[in-house]
PDB file of C-alpha atoms in Angstrom:
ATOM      1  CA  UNK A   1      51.169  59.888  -4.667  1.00  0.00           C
ATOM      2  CA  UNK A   2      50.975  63.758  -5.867  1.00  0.00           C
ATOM      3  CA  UNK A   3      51.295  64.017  -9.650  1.00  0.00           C
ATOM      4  CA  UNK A   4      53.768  66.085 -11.156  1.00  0.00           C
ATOM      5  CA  UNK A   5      53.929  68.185 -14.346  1.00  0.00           C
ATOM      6  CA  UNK A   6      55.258  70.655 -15.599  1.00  0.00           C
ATOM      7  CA  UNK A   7      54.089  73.101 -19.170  1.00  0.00           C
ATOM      8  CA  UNK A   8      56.257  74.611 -21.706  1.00  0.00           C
ATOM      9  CA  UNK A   9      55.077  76.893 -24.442  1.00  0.00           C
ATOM     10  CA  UNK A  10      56.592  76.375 -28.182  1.00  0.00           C
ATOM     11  CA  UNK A  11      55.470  78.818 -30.775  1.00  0.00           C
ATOM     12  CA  UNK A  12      53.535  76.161 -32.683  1.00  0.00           C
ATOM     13  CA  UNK A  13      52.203  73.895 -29.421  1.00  0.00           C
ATOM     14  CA  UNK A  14      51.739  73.815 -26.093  1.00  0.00           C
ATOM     15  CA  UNK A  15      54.174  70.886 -23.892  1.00  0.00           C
ATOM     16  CA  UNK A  16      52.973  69.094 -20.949  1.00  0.00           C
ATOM     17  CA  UNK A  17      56.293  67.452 -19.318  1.00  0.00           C
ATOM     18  CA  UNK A  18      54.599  64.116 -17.570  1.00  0.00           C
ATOM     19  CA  UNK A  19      56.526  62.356 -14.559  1.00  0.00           C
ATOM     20  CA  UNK A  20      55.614  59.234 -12.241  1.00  0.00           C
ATOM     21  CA  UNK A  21      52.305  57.270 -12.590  1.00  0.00           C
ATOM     22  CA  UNK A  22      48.616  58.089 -13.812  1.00  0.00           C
ATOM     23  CA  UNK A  23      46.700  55.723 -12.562  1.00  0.00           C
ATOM     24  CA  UNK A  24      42.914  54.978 -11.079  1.00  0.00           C
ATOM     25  CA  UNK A  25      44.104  57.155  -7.581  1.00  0.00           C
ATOM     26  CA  UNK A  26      45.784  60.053  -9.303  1.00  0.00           C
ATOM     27  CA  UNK A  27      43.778  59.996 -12.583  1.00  0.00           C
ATOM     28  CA  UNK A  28      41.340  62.984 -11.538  1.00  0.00           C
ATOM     29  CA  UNK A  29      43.931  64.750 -10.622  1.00  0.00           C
ATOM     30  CA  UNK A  30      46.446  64.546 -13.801  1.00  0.00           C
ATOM     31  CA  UNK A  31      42.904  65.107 -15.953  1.00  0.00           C
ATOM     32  CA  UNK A  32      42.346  68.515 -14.411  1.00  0.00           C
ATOM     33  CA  UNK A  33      46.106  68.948 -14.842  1.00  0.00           C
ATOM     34  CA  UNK A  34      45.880  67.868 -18.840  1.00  0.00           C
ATOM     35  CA  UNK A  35      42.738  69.626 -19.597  1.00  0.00           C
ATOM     36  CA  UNK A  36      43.750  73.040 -17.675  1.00  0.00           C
ATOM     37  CA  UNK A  37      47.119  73.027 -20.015  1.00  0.00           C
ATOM     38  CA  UNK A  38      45.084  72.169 -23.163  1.00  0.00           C
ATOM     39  CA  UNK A  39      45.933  74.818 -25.714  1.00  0.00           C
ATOM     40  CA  UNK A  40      43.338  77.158 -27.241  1.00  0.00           C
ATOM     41  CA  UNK A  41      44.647  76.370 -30.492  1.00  0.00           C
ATOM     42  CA  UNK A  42      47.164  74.326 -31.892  1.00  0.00           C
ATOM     43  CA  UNK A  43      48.652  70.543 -31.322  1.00  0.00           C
ATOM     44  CA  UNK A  44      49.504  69.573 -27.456  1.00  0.00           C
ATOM     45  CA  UNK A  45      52.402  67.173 -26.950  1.00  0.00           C
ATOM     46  CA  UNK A  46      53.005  65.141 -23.964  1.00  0.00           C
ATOM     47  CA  UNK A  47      56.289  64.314 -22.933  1.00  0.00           C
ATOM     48  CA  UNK A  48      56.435  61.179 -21.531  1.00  0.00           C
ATOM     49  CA  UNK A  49      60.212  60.414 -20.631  1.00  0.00           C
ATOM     50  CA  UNK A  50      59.581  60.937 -16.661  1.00  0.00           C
ATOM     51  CA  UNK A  51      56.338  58.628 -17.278  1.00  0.00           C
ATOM     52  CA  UNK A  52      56.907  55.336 -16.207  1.00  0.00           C
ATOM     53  CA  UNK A  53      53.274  53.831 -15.377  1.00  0.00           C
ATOM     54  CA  UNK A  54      49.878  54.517 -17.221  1.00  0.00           C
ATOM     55  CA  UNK A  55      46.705  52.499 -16.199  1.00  0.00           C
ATOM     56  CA  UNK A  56      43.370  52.227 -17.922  1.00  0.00           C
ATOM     57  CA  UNK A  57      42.545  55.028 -16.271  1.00  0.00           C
ATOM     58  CA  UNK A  58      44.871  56.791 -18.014  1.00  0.00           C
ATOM     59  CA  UNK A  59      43.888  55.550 -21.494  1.00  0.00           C
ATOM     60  CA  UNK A  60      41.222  57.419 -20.867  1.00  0.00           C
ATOM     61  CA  UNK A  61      42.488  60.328 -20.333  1.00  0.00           C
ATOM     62  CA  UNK A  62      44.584  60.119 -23.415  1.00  0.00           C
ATOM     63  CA  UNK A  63      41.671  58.966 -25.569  1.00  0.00           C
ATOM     64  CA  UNK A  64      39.540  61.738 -24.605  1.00  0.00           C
ATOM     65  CA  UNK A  65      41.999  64.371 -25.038  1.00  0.00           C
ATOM     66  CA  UNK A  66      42.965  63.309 -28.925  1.00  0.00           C
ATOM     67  CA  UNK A  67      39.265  63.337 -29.676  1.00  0.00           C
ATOM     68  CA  UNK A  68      38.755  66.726 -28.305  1.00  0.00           C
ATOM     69  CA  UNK A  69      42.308  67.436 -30.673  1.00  0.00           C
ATOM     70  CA  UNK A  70      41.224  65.623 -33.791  1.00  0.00           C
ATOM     71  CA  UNK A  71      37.524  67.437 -33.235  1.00  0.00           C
ATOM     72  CA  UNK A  72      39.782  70.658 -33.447  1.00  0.00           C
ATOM     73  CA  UNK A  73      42.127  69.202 -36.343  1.00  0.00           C
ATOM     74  CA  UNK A  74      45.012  69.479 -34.093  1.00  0.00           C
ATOM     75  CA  UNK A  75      47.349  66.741 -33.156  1.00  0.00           C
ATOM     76  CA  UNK A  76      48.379  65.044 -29.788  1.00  0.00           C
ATOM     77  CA  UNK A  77      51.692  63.779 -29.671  1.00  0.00           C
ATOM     78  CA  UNK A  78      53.815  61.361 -26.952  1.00  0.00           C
ATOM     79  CA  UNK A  79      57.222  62.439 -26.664  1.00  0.00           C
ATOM     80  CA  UNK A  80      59.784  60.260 -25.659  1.00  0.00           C
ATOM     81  CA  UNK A  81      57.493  57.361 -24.132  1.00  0.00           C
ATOM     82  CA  UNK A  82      58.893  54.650 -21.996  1.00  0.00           C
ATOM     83  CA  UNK A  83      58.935  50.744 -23.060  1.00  0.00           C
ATOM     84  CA  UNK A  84      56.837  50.115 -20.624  1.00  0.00           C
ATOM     85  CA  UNK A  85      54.122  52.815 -21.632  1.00  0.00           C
ATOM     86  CA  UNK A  86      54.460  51.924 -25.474  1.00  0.00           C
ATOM     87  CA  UNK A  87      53.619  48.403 -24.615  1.00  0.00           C
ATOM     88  CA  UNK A  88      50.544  49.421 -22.721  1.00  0.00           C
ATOM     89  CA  UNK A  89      49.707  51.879 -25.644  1.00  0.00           C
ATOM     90  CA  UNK A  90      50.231  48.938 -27.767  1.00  0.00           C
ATOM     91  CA  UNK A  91      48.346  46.449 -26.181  1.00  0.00           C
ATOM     92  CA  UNK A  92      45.118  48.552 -26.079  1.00  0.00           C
ATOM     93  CA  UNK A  93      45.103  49.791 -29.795  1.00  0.00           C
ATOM     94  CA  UNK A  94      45.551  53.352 -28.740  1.00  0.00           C
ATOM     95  CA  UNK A  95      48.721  53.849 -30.448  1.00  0.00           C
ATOM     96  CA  UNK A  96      47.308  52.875 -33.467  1.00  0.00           C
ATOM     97  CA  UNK A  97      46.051  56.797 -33.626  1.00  0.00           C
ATOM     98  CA  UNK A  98      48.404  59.010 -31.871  1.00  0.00           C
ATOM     99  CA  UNK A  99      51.571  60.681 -32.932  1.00  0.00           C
ATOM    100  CA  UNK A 100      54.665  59.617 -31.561  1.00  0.00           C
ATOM    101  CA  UNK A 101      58.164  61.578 -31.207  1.00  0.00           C
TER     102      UNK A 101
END
C-alpha cells in the first residue's frame, strides 16, 4: 500500500499530516518520509487523524524520532490520534513520553 503524507509549515513547527497504515511493509518508506520532513529546528507534530493503523514497526519510528527531538530539546507531538492508535501507544508505554493534542 503507498503511504501518504502530506507537510505543513507553522511559524513555530513543522506538521506532518499522517494517513492510512505504518506498518512492517511500508515502515521504510514512511521513515524516509518522517525524517526528510524533520525540521532543522523547532518541535515536529504529527497529525494523526487520517492514521488508523500503527505496528511495532512504527513504534519505532516514533521512538526514534522523539529521541532525536528531546536530544535537540524540541518536542514531538500526536495530533488528533485515533482510539485505535492511542491504545497501541498505550499498551507499549510510549505515550507515557510524547505530547498529545
Amino acid at each position: 500500500m503507498k503511504t501518504q503524507s502530506r507537510i505543513q509549515r507553522n511559524i513555530k513547527e513543522l506538521v506532518m499530516i499522517l494517513e492510512g497504515r505504518i506498518d512492517s511493509a511500508n515502515a521504510e518508506e514512511w521513515e524516509k518520509k518522517i525524517i526528510a520532513g524533520l525540521p532543522e529546528e523547532g518541535d515536529y507534530e504529527l497529525d494523526c487523524a487520517a492514521l488508523n493503523y500503527i505496528s511495532s514497526a512504527g513504534i519505532r519510528i516514533i521512538i526514534s524520532l522523539y529521541k532525536t527531538l528531546r536530544g535537540r530539546e524540541n518536542k514531538l507531538i500526536l495530533k488528533d490520534v485515533s482510539d485505535s492508535v492511542m491504545q497501541v501507544l498505550e499498551l507499549t508505554g510510549v505515550s507515557e513520553f510524547l505530547t498529545f493534542i
